[in-house]
Amino acid sequence: MIRINLIDDEHLIRAGLTALIDAEPDMQVTGQAADGADVPDLVARTRPHIVLMDVRMPGLDGIQATHTLQRTPHPPRVIVITTFDNDDHVWDALRAGAQGFLLKRTPPEDILAAIRIVHRGDTLLFPTTLRTLAANRTPHHAPTPAARAVATLTEREAQTLTLIAQGLTNAEIATHLHLGVQTIKTHVSNTLTKLGVRDRTQAVIAAYDAGLIHPRHHT
């Protein structure tokens, strides 16, 4: 059973998502909150696998709540929810540790699919949308440790990361670089370890922040 917390200041959004999720045989909403400030206590009590987190809330926003969760011993996976796909807050939430994001207008079946994808350890990596977010972001933060660590990557690891940002699978990267899939898996694992990140989305965010990938010219 996939345990899910819903964090959104709009009651109708929470009610709709609860009805959708609880109708599934393998999912259950185990907690709800309308303010990011309530998230740490809620997560500690209900121990969810996934947190669906509104990125904009009048109290503590989803960015800070996500950042706070990442400092806990065994943080749940976070999917941020937003109204606009070019929202600068989404980039900040991904930087803070979210595994992906969904639009509030996302079809119900895609929301359920996204929850299952993230629960099994994969990420919601949308190359075109991430590139747009990277191009439009406001560079008002100091580089993250992960972005600074990009400089420690080998040439092959940097190539691998660039191809991950294009949405290629390990098998596709192996074909592109004329290497074995197991070799690519090793490069990916080493890259995540060097950057100190949990998943491919966080690695791509670091690559954009470090300037390894330039969104306005990257294809």
mmCIF file of C-alpha atoms in Angstrom:
data_model
loop_
_atom_site.group_PDB
_atom_site.id
_atom_site.type_symbol
_atom_site.label_atom_id
_atom_site.label_comp_id
_atom_site.label_asym_id
_atom_site.label_seq_id
_atom_site.Cartn_x
_atom_site.Cartn_y
_atom_site.Cartn_z
ATOM 1 C CA MET A 1 0.000 0.000 0.000
ATOM 2 C CA ILE A 2 1.419 3.377 -1.040
ATOM 3 C CA ARG A 3 0.885 5.853 1.809
ATOM 4 C CA ILE A 4 0.375 9.445 0.668
ATOM 5 C CA ASN A 5 0.159 12.824 2.414
ATOM 6 C CA LEU A 6 -1.658 15.714 0.722
ATOM 7 C CA ILE A 7 -0.435 19.234 1.432
ATOM 8 C CA ASP A 8 -2.549 21.983 -0.148
ATOM 9 C CA ASP A 9 -4.321 25.029 1.255
ATOM 10 C CA GLU A 10 -7.335 24.462 -1.029
ATOM 11 C CA HIS A 11 -9.833 22.067 0.551
ATOM 12 C CA LEU A 12 -11.393 21.177 -2.816
ATOM 13 C CA ILE A 13 -8.025 20.091 -4.201
ATOM 14 C CA ARG A 14 -7.379 17.865 -1.184
ATOM 15 C CA ALA A 15 -10.878 16.400 -1.323
ATOM 16 C CA GLY A 16 -10.615 15.645 -5.033
ATOM 17 C CA LEU A 17 -7.200 14.023 -4.706
ATOM 18 C CA THR A 18 -8.325 12.004 -1.694
ATOM 19 C CA ALA A 19 -11.305 10.599 -3.590
ATOM 20 C CA LEU A 20 -9.068 9.774 -6.561
ATOM 21 C CA ILE A 21 -6.302 8.124 -4.547
ATOM 22 C CA ASP A 22 -8.441 6.213 -2.034
ATOM 23 C CA ALA A 23 -10.357 4.604 -4.898
ATOM 24 C CA GLU A 24 -7.153 2.802 -5.918
ATOM 25 C CA PRO A 25 -6.499 -0.622 -4.351
ATOM 26 C CA ASP A 26 -2.790 0.073 -3.822
ATOM 27 C CA MET A 27 -2.940 3.638 -2.451
ATOM 28 C CA GLN A 28 -4.186 5.396 0.652
ATOM 29 C CA VAL A 29 -4.204 9.018 1.828
ATOM 30 C CA THR A 30 -2.807 8.831 5.357
ATOM 31 C CA GLY A 31 -2.680 12.534 6.195
ATOM 32 C CA GLN A 32 -3.544 16.031 5.046
ATOM 33 C CA ALA A 33 -2.427 19.561 5.851
ATOM 34 C CA ALA A 34 -3.130 23.074 4.559
ATOM 35 C CA ASP A 35 0.178 24.655 5.619
ATOM 36 C CA GLY A 36 3.761 23.594 5.021
ATOM 37 C CA ALA A 37 4.540 24.292 8.672
ATOM 38 C CA ASP A 38 2.465 21.237 9.630
ATOM 39 C CA VAL A 39 4.335 18.892 7.297
ATOM 40 C CA PRO A 40 7.213 17.668 9.517
ATOM 41 C CA ASP A 41 4.886 16.593 12.340
ATOM 42 C CA LEU A 42 2.365 15.049 9.928
ATOM 43 C CA VAL A 43 5.069 13.059 8.145
ATOM 44 C CA ALA A 44 6.576 11.905 11.441
ATOM 45 C CA ARG A 45 3.169 10.625 12.599
ATOM 46 C CA THR A 46 1.944 9.028 9.363
ATOM 47 C CA ARG A 47 5.227 7.988 7.687
ATOM 48 C CA PRO A 48 4.079 8.378 4.065
ATOM 49 C CA HIS A 49 5.963 7.087 1.041
ATOM 50 C CA ILE A 50 4.885 10.076 -1.060
ATOM 51 C CA VAL A 51 4.004 13.690 -0.251
ATOM 52 C CA LEU A 52 1.970 15.635 -2.815
ATOM 53 C CA MET A 53 3.019 19.182 -1.982
ATOM 54 C CA ASP A 54 1.418 22.401 -3.178
ATOM 55 C CA VAL A 55 4.266 24.709 -4.118
ATOM 56 C CA ARG A 56 2.424 27.924 -3.149
ATOM 57 C CA MET A 57 0.692 28.221 0.223
ATOM 58 C CA PRO A 58 -0.080 31.305 2.344
ATOM 59 C CA GLY A 59 1.776 29.905 5.365
ATOM 60 C CA LEU A 60 5.044 28.018 4.924
ATOM 61 C CA ASP A 61 5.347 27.263 1.217
ATOM 62 C CA GLY A 62 6.104 23.942 -0.425
ATOM 63 C CA ILE A 63 9.713 24.894 -1.125
ATOM 64 C CA GLN A 64 10.644 25.367 2.512
ATOM 65 C CA ALA A 65 8.564 22.360 3.580
ATOM 66 C CA THR A 66 10.355 20.171 1.022
ATOM 67 C CA HIS A 67 13.745 21.478 2.140
ATOM 68 C CA THR A 68 12.863 20.714 5.764
ATOM 69 C CA LEU A 69 11.836 17.154 4.912
ATOM 70 C CA GLN A 70 15.133 16.461 3.153
ATOM 71 C CA ARG A 71 16.955 17.041 6.439
ATOM 72 C CA THR A 72 15.045 14.230 8.181
ATOM 73 C CA PRO A 73 16.626 10.740 8.445
ATOM 74 C CA HIS A 74 14.346 8.944 5.976
ATOM 75 C CA PRO A 75 12.491 11.584 3.974
ATOM 76 C CA PRO A 76 9.489 10.622 1.849
ATOM 77 C CA ARG A 77 9.532 11.318 -1.852
ATOM 78 C CA VAL A 78 7.992 14.651 -2.765
ATOM 79 C CA ILE A 79 5.966 15.550 -5.839
ATOM 80 C CA VAL A 80 5.161 19.245 -5.971
ATOM 81 C CA ILE A 81 1.874 20.435 -7.435
ATOM 82 C CA THR A 82 1.550 23.727 -9.254
ATOM 83 C CA THR A 83 -0.910 25.683 -11.346
ATOM 84 C CA PHE A 84 1.606 26.958 -13.899
ATOM 85 C CA ASP A 85 4.326 24.893 -15.586
ATOM 86 C CA ASN A 86 6.654 27.919 -15.865
ATOM 87 C CA ASP A 87 6.410 28.711 -12.158
ATOM 88 C CA ASP A 88 9.822 29.778 -10.848
ATOM 89 C CA HIS A 89 8.829 28.252 -7.508
ATOM 90 C CA VAL A 90 8.857 24.800 -9.142
ATOM 91 C CA TRP A 91 12.566 25.101 -9.931
ATOM 92 C CA ASP A 92 13.243 26.076 -6.319
ATOM 93 C CA ALA A 93 11.189 23.113 -5.066
ATOM 94 C CA LEU A 94 13.135 20.727 -7.295
ATOM 95 C CA ARG A 95 16.363 22.252 -6.011
ATOM 96 C CA ALA A 96 15.074 21.675 -2.487
ATOM 97 C CA GLY A 97 14.759 17.946 -3.165
ATOM 98 C CA ALA A 98 11.427 17.232 -4.854
ATOM 99 C CA GLN A 99 11.462 14.249 -7.224
ATOM 100 C CA GLY A 100 9.171 15.896 -9.765
ATOM 101 C CA PHE A 101 6.114 18.043 -10.250
ATOM 102 C CA LEU A 102 2.577 17.864 -11.571
ATOM 103 C CA LEU A 103 0.194 20.504 -12.838
ATOM 104 C CA LYS A 104 -3.144 20.786 -11.053
ATOM 105 C CA ARG A 105 -4.822 20.236 -14.412
ATOM 106 C CA THR A 106 -2.998 16.915 -14.931
ATOM 107 C CA PRO A 107 -5.476 14.140 -15.912
ATOM 108 C CA PRO A 108 -6.349 11.849 -12.968
ATOM 109 C CA GLU A 109 -4.817 8.750 -14.561
ATOM 110 C CA ASP A 110 -1.523 10.614 -15.040
ATOM 111 C CA ILE A 111 -1.492 11.695 -11.392
ATOM 112 C CA LEU A 112 -1.877 8.075 -10.307
ATOM 113 C CA ALA A 113 0.799 6.957 -12.745
ATOM 114 C CA ALA A 114 3.166 9.641 -11.438
ATOM 115 C CA ILE A 115 2.676 8.480 -7.843
ATOM 116 C CA ARG A 116 3.523 4.903 -8.822
ATOM 117 C CA ILE A 117 6.561 6.010 -10.846
ATOM 118 C CA VAL A 118 8.029 7.988 -7.955
ATOM 119 C CA HIS A 119 7.157 5.300 -5.407
ATOM 120 C CA ARG A 120 9.179 2.687 -7.266
ATOM 121 C CA GLY A 121 12.213 4.964 -7.172
ATOM 122 C CA ASP A 122 12.049 6.632 -10.575
ATOM 123 C CA THR A 123 11.710 10.353 -11.175
ATOM 124 C CA LEU A 124 9.338 12.555 -13.126
ATOM 125 C CA LEU A 125 11.950 13.904 -15.491
ATOM 126 C CA PHE A 126 10.421 16.046 -18.250
ATOM 127 C CA PRO A 127 13.407 17.265 -20.292
ATOM 128 C CA THR A 128 11.605 19.988 -22.272
ATOM 129 C CA THR A 129 9.817 21.397 -19.229
ATOM 130 C CA LEU A 130 12.974 21.324 -17.110
ATOM 131 C CA ARG A 131 14.826 23.144 -19.879
ATOM 132 C CA THR A 132 12.109 25.810 -19.971
ATOM 133 C CA LEU A 133 12.186 26.174 -16.203
ATOM 134 C CA ALA A 134 15.981 26.451 -16.277
ATOM 135 C CA ALA A 135 15.864 29.117 -18.981
ATOM 136 C CA ASN A 136 13.264 31.182 -17.119
ATOM 137 C CA ARG A 137 14.502 30.777 -13.573
ATOM 138 C CA THR A 138 15.626 33.728 -11.530
ATOM 139 C CA PRO A 139 19.259 33.110 -10.495
ATOM 140 C CA HIS A 140 18.933 34.508 -6.989
ATOM 141 C CA HIS A 141 20.487 31.652 -5.020
ATOM 142 C CA ALA A 142 24.080 30.721 -4.304
ATOM 143 C CA PRO A 143 25.225 27.514 -6.012
ATOM 144 C CA THR A 144 24.164 24.356 -4.213
ATOM 145 C CA PRO A 145 26.788 21.857 -3.023
ATOM 146 C CA ALA A 146 25.619 19.579 -5.848
ATOM 147 C CA ALA A 147 26.161 22.309 -8.445
ATOM 148 C CA ARG A 148 29.655 22.978 -7.106
ATOM 149 C CA ALA A 149 30.411 19.250 -7.223
ATOM 150 C CA VAL A 150 29.669 19.112 -10.971
ATOM 151 C CA ALA A 151 33.259 20.244 -11.515
ATOM 152 C CA THR A 152 34.487 16.957 -10.011
ATOM 153 C CA LEU A 153 32.814 14.811 -12.676
ATOM 154 C CA THR A 154 34.947 13.013 -15.225
ATOM 155 C CA GLU A 155 34.407 13.816 -18.896
ATOM 156 C CA ARG A 156 32.412 10.606 -19.360
ATOM 157 C CA GLU A 157 30.269 11.294 -16.296
ATOM 158 C CA ALA A 158 29.558 14.802 -17.569
ATOM 159 C CA GLN A 159 28.568 13.385 -20.959
ATOM 160 C CA THR A 160 26.284 10.903 -19.256
ATOM 161 C CA LEU A 161 24.648 13.652 -17.203
ATOM 162 C CA THR A 162 24.068 15.766 -20.295
ATOM 163 C CA LEU A 163 22.312 12.852 -21.982
ATOM 164 C CA ILE A 164 20.220 12.194 -18.868
ATOM 165 C CA ALA A 165 19.045 15.803 -19.148
ATOM 166 C CA GLN A 166 17.815 15.005 -22.645
ATOM 167 C CA GLY A 167 15.609 12.279 -21.195
ATOM 168 C CA LEU A 168 17.618 9.296 -22.439
ATOM 169 C CA THR A 169 17.423 5.976 -20.607
ATOM 170 C CA ASN A 170 20.540 4.072 -19.576
ATOM 171 C CA ALA A 171 20.149 1.811 -22.628
ATOM 172 C CA GLU A 172 19.834 4.810 -24.954
ATOM 173 C CA ILE A 173 22.861 6.489 -23.386
ATOM 174 C CA ALA A 174 24.838 3.259 -23.815
ATOM 175 C CA THR A 175 23.951 3.188 -27.513
ATOM 176 C CA HIS A 176 24.812 6.869 -27.955
ATOM 177 C CA LEU A 177 28.215 6.509 -26.278
ATOM 178 C CA HIS A 178 28.923 3.004 -27.665
ATOM 179 C CA LEU A 179 29.284 1.571 -24.182
ATOM 180 C CA GLY A 180 27.646 -1.257 -22.251
ATOM 181 C CA VAL A 181 24.517 -0.610 -20.202
ATOM 182 C CA GLN A 182 26.254 -1.778 -17.024
ATOM 183 C CA THR A 183 29.047 0.727 -17.650
ATOM 184 C CA ILE A 184 26.459 3.507 -17.977
ATOM 185 C CA LYS A 185 24.764 2.385 -14.765
ATOM 186 C CA THR A 186 28.143 2.718 -13.060
ATOM 187 C CA HIS A 187 28.650 6.227 -14.500
ATOM 188 C CA VAL A 188 25.163 7.258 -13.359
ATOM 189 C CA SER A 189 25.731 5.849 -9.867
ATOM 190 C CA ASN A 190 29.131 7.557 -9.583
ATOM 191 C CA THR A 191 27.631 10.840 -10.794
ATOM 192 C CA LEU A 192 24.839 10.792 -8.211
ATOM 193 C CA THR A 193 27.332 9.896 -5.477
ATOM 194 C CA LYS A 194 29.741 12.704 -6.411
ATOM 195 C CA LEU A 195 26.920 15.238 -6.549
ATOM 196 C CA GLY A 196 25.440 13.994 -3.291
ATOM 197 C CA VAL A 197 21.947 13.702 -4.788
ATOM 198 C CA ARG A 198 19.268 11.015 -4.569
ATOM 199 C CA ASP A 199 18.079 10.835 -8.152
ATOM 200 C CA ARG A 200 18.438 11.876 -11.781
ATOM 201 C CA THR A 201 16.229 14.955 -11.468
ATOM 202 C CA GLN A 202 18.438 16.410 -8.741
ATOM 203 C CA ALA A 203 21.520 15.680 -10.858
ATOM 204 C CA VAL A 204 20.047 17.490 -13.863
ATOM 205 C CA ILE A 205 19.074 20.480 -11.704
ATOM 206 C CA ALA A 206 22.686 20.650 -10.474
ATOM 207 C CA ALA A 207 23.981 20.466 -14.067
ATOM 208 C CA TYR A 208 21.859 23.446 -15.095
ATOM 209 C CA ASP A 209 22.792 25.404 -11.955
ATOM 210 C CA ALA A 210 26.495 24.742 -12.595
ATOM 211 C CA GLY A 211 26.293 25.801 -16.235
ATOM 212 C CA LEU A 212 27.244 22.350 -17.530
ATOM 213 C CA ILE A 213 24.060 22.545 -19.589
ATOM 214 C CA HIS A 214 22.870 25.816 -21.080
ATOM 215 C CA PRO A 215 19.075 25.692 -21.450
ATOM 216 C CA ARG A 216 18.761 28.342 -24.137
ATOM 217 C CA HIS A 217 21.132 26.494 -26.443
ATOM 218 C CA HIS A 218 20.656 22.880 -25.346
ATOM 219 C CA THR A 219 18.774 20.590 -27.700
#
